[in-house]
Tab-separated table of C-alpha atoms in Angstrom:
chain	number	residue	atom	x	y	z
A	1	UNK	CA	0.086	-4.042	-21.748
A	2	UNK	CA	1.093	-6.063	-18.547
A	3	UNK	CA	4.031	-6.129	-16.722
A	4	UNK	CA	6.199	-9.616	-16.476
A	5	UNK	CA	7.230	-10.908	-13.320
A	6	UNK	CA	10.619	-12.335	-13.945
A	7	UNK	CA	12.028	-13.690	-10.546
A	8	UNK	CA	12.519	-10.673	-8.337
A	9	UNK	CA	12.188	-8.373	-11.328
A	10	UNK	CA	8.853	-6.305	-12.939
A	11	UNK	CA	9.687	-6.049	-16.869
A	12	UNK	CA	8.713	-3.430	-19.248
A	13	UNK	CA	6.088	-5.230	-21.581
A	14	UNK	CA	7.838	-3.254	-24.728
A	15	UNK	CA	11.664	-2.738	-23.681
A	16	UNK	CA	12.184	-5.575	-21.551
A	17	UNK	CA	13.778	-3.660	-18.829
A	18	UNK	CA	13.202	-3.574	-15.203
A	19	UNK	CA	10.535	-1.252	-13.731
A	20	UNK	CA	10.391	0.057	-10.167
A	21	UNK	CA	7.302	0.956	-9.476
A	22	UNK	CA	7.104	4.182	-7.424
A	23	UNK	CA	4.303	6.793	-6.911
A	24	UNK	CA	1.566	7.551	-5.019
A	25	UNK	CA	-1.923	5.861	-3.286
A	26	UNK	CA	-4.745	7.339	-5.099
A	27	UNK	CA	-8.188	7.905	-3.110
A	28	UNK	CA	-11.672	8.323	-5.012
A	29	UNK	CA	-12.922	11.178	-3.376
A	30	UNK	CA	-9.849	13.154	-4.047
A	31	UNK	CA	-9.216	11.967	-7.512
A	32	UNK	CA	-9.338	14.765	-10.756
A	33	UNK	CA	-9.175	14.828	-14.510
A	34	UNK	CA	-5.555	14.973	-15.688
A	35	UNK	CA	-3.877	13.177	-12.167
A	36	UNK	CA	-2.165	10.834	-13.905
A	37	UNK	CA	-0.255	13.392	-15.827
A	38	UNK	CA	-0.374	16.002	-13.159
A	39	UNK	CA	1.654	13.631	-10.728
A	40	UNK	CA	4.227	13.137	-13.435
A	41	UNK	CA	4.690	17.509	-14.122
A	42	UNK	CA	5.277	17.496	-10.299
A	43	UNK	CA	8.070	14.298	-10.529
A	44	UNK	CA	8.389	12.632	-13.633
A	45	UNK	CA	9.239	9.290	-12.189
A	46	UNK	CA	6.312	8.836	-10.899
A	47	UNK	CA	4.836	5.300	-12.990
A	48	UNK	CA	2.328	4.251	-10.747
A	49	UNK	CA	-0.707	4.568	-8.983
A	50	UNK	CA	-2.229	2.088	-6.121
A	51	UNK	CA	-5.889	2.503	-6.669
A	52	UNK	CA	-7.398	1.798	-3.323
A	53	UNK	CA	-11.404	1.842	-5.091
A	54	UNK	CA	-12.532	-1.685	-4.687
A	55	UNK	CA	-14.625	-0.870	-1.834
A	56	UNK	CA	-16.131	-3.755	-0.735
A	57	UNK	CA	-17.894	-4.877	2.649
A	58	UNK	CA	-16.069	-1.826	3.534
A	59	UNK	CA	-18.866	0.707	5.372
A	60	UNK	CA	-22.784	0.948	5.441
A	61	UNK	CA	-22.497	3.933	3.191
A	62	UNK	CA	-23.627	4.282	-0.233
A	63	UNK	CA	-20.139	4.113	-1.915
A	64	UNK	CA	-19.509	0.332	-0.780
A	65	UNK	CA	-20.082	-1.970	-3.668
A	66	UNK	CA	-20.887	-4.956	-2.093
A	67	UNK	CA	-24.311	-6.411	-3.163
A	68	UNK	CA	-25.821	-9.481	-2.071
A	69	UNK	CA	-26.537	-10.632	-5.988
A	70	UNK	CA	-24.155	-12.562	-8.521
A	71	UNK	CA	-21.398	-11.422	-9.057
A	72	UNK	CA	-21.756	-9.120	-5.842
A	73	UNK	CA	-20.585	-5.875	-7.784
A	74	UNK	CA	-22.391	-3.004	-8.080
A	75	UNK	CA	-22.069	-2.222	-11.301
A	76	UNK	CA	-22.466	1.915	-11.011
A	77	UNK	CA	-18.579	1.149	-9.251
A	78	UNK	CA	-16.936	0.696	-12.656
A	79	UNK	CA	-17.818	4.178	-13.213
A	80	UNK	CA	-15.464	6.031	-10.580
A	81	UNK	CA	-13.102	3.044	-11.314
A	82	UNK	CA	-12.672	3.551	-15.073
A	83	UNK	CA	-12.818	7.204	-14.543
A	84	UNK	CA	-9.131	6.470	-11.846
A	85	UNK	CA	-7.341	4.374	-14.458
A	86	UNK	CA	-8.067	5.863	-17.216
A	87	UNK	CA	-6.041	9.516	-15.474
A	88	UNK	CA	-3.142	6.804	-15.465
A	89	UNK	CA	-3.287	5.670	-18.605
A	90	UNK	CA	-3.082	8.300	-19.844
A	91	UNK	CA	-0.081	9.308	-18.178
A	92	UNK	CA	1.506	5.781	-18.395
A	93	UNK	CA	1.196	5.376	-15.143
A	94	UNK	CA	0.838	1.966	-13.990
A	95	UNK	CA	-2.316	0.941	-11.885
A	96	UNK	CA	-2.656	-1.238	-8.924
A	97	UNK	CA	-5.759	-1.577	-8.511
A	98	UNK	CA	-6.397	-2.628	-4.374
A	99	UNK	CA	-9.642	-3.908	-2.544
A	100	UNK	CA	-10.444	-2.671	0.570
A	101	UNK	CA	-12.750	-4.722	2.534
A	102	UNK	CA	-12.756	-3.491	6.438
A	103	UNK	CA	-15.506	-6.069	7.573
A	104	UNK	CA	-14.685	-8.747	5.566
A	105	UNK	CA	-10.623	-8.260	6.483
A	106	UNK	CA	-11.670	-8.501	10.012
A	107	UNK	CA	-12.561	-5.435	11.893
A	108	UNK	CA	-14.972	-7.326	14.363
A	109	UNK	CA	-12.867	-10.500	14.531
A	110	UNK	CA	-12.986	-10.231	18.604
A	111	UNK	CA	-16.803	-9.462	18.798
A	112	UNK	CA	-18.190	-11.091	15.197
A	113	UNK	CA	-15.363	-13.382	13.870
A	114	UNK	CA	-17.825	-14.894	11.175
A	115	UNK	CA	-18.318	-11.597	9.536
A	116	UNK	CA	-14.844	-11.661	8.098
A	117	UNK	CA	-13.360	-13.708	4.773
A	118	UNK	CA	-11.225	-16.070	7.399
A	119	UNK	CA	-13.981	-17.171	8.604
A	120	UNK	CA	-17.025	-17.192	6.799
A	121	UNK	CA	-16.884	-19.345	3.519
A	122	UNK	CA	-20.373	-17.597	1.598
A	123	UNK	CA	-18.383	-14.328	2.080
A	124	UNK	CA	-15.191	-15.560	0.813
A	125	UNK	CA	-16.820	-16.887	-2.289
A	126	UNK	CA	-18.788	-13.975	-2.846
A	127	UNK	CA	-15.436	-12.052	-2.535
A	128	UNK	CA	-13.766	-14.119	-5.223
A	129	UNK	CA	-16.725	-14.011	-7.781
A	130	UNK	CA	-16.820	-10.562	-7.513
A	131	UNK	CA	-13.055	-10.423	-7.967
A	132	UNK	CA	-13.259	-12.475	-10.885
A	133	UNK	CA	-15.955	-9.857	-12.667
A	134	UNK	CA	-13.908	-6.823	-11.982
A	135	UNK	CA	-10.651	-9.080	-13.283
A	136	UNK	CA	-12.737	-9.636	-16.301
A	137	UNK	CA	-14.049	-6.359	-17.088
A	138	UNK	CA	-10.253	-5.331	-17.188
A	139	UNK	CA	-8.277	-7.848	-18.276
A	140	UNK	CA	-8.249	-5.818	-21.822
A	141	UNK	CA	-7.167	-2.561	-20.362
A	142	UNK	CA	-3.622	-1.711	-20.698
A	143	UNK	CA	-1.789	-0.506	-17.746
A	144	UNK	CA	-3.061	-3.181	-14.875
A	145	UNK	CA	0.103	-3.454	-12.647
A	146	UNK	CA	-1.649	-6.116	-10.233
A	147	UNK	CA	-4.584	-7.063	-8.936
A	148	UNK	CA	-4.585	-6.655	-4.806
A	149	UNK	CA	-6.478	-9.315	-3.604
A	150	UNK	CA	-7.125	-7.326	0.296
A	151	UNK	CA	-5.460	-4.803	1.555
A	152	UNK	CA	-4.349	-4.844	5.110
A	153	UNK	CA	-6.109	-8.064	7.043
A	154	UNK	CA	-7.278	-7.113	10.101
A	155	UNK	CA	-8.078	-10.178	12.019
A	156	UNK	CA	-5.123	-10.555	14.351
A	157	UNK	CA	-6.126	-14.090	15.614
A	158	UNK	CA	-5.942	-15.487	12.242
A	159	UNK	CA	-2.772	-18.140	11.172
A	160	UNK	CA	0.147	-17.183	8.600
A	161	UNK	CA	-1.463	-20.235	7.004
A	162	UNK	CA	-4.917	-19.345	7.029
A	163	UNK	CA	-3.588	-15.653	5.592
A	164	UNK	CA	-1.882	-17.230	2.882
A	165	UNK	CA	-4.604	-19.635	1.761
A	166	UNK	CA	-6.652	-16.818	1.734
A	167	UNK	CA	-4.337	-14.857	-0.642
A	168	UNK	CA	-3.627	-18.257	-2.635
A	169	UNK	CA	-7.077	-18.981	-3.783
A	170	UNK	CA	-7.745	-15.187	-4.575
A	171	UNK	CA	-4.810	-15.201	-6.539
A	172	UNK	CA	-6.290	-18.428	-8.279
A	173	UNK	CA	-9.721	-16.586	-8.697
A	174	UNK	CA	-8.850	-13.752	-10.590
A	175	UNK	CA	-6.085	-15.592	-12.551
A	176	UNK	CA	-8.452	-17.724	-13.761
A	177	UNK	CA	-9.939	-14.882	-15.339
A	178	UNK	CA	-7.058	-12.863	-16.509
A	179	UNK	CA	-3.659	-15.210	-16.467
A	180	UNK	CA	-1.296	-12.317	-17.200
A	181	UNK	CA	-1.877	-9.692	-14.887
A	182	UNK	CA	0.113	-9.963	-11.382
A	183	UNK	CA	-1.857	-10.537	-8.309
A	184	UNK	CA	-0.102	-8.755	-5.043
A	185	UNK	CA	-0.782	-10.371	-1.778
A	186	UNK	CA	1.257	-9.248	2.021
A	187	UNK	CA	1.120	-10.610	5.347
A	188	UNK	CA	-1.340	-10.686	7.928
A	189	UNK	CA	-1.605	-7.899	10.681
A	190	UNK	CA	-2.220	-4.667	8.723
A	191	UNK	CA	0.194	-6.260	6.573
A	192	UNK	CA	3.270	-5.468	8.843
A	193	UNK	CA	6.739	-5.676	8.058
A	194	UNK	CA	7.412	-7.274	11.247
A	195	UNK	CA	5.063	-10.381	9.985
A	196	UNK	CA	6.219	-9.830	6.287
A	197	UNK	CA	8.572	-13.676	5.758
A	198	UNK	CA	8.288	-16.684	3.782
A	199	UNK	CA	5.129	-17.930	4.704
A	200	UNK	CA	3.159	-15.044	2.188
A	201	UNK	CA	4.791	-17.016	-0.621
A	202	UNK	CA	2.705	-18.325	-3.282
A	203	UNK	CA	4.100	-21.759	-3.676
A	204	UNK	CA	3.641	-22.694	-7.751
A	205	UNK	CA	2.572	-19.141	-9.142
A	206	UNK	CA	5.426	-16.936	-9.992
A	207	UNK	CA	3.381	-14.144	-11.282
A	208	UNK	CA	2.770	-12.607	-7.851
A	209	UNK	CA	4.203	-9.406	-6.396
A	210	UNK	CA	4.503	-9.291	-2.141
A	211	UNK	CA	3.867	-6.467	0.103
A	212	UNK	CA	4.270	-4.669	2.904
A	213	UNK	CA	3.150	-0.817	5.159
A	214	UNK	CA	5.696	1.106	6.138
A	215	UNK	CA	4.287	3.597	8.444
A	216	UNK	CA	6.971	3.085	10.649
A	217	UNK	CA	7.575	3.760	13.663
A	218	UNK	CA	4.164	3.904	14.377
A	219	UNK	CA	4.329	7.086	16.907
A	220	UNK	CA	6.755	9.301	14.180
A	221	UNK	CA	4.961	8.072	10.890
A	222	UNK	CA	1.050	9.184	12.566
A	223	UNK	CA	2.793	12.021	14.453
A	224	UNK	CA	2.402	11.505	17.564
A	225	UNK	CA	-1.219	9.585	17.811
A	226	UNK	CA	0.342	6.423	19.260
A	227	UNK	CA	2.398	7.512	22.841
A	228	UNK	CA	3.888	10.566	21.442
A	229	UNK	CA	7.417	9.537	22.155
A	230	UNK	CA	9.030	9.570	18.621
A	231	UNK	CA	9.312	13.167	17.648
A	232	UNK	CA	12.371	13.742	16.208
A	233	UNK	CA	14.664	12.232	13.677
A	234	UNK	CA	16.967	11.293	14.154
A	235	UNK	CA	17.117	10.439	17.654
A	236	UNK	CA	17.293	7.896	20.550
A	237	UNK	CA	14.212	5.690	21.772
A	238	UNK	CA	14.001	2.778	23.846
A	239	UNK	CA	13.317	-0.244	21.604
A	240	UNK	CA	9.909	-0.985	22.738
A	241	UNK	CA	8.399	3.037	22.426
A	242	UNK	CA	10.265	2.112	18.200
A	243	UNK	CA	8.255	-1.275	17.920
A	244	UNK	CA	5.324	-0.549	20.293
A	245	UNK	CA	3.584	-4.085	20.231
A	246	UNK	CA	6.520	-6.091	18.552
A	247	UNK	CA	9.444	-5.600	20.900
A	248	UNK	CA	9.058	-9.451	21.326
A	249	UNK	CA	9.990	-9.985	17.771
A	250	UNK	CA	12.147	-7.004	17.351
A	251	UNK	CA	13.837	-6.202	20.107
A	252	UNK	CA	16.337	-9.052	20.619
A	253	UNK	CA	18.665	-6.813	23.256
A	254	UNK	CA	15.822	-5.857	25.073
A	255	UNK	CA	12.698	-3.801	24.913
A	256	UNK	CA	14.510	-1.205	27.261
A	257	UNK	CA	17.488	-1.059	25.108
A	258	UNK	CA	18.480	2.540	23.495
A	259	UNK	CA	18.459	2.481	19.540
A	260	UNK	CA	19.136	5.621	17.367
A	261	UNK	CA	16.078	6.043	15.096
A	262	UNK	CA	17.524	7.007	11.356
A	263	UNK	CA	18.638	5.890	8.277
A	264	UNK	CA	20.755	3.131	9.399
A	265	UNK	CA	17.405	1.934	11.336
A	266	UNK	CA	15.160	1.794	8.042
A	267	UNK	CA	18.029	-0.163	6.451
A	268	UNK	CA	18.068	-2.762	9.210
A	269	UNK	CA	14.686	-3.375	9.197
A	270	UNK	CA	14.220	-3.607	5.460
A	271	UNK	CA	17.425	-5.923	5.334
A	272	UNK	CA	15.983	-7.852	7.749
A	273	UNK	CA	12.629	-8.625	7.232
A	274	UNK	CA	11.697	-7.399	3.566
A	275	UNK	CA	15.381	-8.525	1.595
A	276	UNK	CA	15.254	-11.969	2.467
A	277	UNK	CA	11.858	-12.535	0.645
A	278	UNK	CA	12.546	-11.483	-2.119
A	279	UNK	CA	16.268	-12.932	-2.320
A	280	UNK	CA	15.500	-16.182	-0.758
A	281	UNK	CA	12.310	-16.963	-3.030
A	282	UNK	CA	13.336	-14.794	-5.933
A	283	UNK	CA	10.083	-12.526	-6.052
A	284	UNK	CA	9.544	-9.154	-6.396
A	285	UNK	CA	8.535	-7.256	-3.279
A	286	UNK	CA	6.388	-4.043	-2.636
A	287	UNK	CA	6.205	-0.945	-0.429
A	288	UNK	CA	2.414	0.020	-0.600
A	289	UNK	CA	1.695	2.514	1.951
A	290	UNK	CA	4.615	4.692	3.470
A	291	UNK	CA	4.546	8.083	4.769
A	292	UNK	CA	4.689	10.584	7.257
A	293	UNK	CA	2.352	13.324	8.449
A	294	UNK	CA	2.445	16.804	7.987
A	295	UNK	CA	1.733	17.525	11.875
A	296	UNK	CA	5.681	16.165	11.974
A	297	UNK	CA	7.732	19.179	11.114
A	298	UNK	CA	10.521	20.229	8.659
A	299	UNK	CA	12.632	21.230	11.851
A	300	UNK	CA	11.422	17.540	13.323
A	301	UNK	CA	13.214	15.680	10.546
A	302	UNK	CA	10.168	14.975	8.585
A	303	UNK	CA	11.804	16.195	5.245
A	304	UNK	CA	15.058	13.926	6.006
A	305	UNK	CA	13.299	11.453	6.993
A	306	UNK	CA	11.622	11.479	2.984
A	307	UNK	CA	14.683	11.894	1.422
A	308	UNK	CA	17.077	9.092	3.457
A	309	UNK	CA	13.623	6.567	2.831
A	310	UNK	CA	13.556	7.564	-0.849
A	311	UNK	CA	17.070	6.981	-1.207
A	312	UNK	CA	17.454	3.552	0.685
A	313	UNK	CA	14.351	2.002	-1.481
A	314	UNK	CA	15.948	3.041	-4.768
A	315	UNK	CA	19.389	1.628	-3.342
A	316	UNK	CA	17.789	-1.685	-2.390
A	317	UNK	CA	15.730	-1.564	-5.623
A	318	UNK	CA	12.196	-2.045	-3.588
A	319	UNK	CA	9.340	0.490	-5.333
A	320	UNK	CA	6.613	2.088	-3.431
A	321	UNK	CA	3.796	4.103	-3.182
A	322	UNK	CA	3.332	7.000	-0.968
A	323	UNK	CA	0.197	7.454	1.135
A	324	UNK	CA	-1.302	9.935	-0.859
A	325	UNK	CA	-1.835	12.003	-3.647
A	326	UNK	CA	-4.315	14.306	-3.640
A	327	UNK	CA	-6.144	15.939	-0.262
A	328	UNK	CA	-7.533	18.691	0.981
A	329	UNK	CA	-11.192	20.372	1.685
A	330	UNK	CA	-9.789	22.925	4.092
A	331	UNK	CA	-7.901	25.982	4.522
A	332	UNK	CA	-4.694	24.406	5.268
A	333	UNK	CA	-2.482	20.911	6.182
A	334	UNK	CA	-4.124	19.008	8.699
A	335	UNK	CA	-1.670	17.419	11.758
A	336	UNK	CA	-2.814	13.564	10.280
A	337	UNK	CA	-2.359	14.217	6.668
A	338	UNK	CA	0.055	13.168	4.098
A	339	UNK	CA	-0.881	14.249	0.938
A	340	UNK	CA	1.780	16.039	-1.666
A	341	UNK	CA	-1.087	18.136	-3.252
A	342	UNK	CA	-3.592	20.154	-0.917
A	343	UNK	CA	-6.703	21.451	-2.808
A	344	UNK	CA	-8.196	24.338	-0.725
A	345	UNK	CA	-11.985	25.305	-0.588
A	346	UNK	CA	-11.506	27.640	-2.755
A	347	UNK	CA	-10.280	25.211	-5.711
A	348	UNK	CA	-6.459	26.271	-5.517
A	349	UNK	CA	-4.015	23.681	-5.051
A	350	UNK	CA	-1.103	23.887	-2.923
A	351	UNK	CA	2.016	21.714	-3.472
A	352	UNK	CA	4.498	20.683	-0.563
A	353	UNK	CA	7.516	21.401	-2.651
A	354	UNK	CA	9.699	20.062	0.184
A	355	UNK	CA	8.380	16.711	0.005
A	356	UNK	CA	8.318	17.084	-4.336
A	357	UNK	CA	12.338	17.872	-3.458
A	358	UNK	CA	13.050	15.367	-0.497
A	359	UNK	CA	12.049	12.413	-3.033
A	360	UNK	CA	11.734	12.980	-6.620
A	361	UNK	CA	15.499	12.017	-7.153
A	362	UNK	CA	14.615	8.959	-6.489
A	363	UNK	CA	12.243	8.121	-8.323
């Protein structure tokens, strides 16, 4: 079973109809029997699940499963990866399954530029054939939403151009393999919204879904960890402490100019920057990664926040994924995390039934 990409639309490989994807980001070490179906007793719209378990050239630890042999894969990966979508499957939840590469995207591109896929052409082809094997050894499971080439490029001196080559010929890698399953590709930058236009697109191969983070504003979404200005919503910022880096691109009036930070705010920047994709190239666009941290409080806004985000995706018809799932491994929510479902030390889970509430309707 594979979705169809049909212009900006995902359809239902058995009714035909159109599918938003919405759910949750799924991480390995926090992943349990029965998630899949779990996720959907706690909101039963929940249909999908962004896999981020392709771990490769990611970290000098164990779990990486880069090898330096054809087809660069360690094979003892497939078993923490089958184990993931098989708790969707089950469910019918729909799998993305993402690679995460945080050398090879680009992490030392000011100190080592050659250690990272825009640069170094024996890494990028090891990337691909290694693509190309995990494509193959699922490209007969049901459930595959899309393939996601690299999460999150982190060379910031890199092209649009060179980004989207980069994206082009992975998408032609694994499609070689497995012709039916989407690839999803985003922009360059930590795949910002503010660098999210028409250069991503894929000129020739409509069966690829575009995306973008949403952890935004920086300062609110990480509560705090950026200049600690954006602590309540909503509320009034200067332009610049509500696009801290990108005032140049968005922040037309001025960097210094007073904007109210709220629902009207999401809506203009999705309308600006994400919309026009998908209407002027007919594609189907993507929310990966959104979220906010629990260290933001109920009385902050963090709860309205949710539920006016949940609300404007469904009324603009853009799915998503919230960053994440599953945590835990303490006694209680820690300031940077996200998660819906806390598992304490001693094995029981808590839920944040606020959150459940702030965006299961729209689902």
């Amino acid at each position: 079973l594979r979705l169809t990409v049909s212009g900006s639309q995902l359809l239902d490989p058995i009714t035909g109809e159109d599918v938003r994807l919405t759910g949750f980001n799924w991480v390995l070490n926090h992943l349990h029997e029965g998630d899949g179906t779990y996720m959907q007793s706690l909101m039963p719209g929940a249909n999908a699940a962004r896999i981020v378990a392709v771990l490769w050239d990611d970290s000098t630890s164990s779990s990486d499963c880069m090898t330096n042999v054809a087809p660069y894969f360690k094979e003892s990966c497939f078993d923490e990866l089958d184990f993931a979508i098989q708790q969707a499957q089950e469910a019918g939840v729909w799998s993305i399954l993402t690679a995460k590469s945080t050398y090879g995207a680009g992490q030392n591109y000011k100190t080592d530029p050659d250690s990272d896929m825009f640069h170094n052409a024996t890494l990028k082809s090891m990337f691909f054939t290694m693509w190309q094997h995990v494509a193959e050894h699922y490209s007969t499971w049901d459930y595959i939403a899309a393939y996601e080439i690299m999460s999150e490029p982190r060379d910031k001196d890199v092209s649009s151009l060179e980004v989207h080559d980069f994206y082009m010929q992975g998408c032609e890698a694994v499609q070689a393999i497995d012709a039916i399953t989407p690839c999803m590709v985003g922009s360059g930058s930590y795949y910002k919204l503010w660098d999210f236009n028409d250069d991503v697109i894929i000129a020739n191969n409509s069966n690829v879904i575009y995306t973008f983070d949403y952890f935004v504003p920086d300062d609110w979404a990480f509560g705090g960890t950026t200049n600690g200005m954006i602590d309540q919503y909503p509320g009034t910022y200067l332009c610049k402490d509500l696009y801290p880096g990108w005032s140049g691109t968005c922040c037309p009036k001025g960097a210094n100019k007073n904007m109210t930070f709220d629902a009207d705010w999401d809506r203009a920047n999705l309308e600006t920057w994400a919309v026009p994709v998908r209407e002027n190239n007919n594609v189907p666009i993507f929310i990966n990664q959104w979220g906010v941290v629990h260290g933001v409080t109920e009385e902050q806004g963090r709860y309205d926040y949710m539920s006016d985000m949940a609300a404007l995706m469904e009324e603009l018809n853009i799915g998503w994924t919230w960053w994440v799932f599953r945590g835990g491994g303490g006694d209680t929510w820690a300031h940077g995390s996200f998660e819906f479902v806390y598992q304490h030390t001693d094995g029981s889970l808590e839920v944040d039934e606020m959150a459940v509430a702030a965006v299961s309707p729209y689902m």
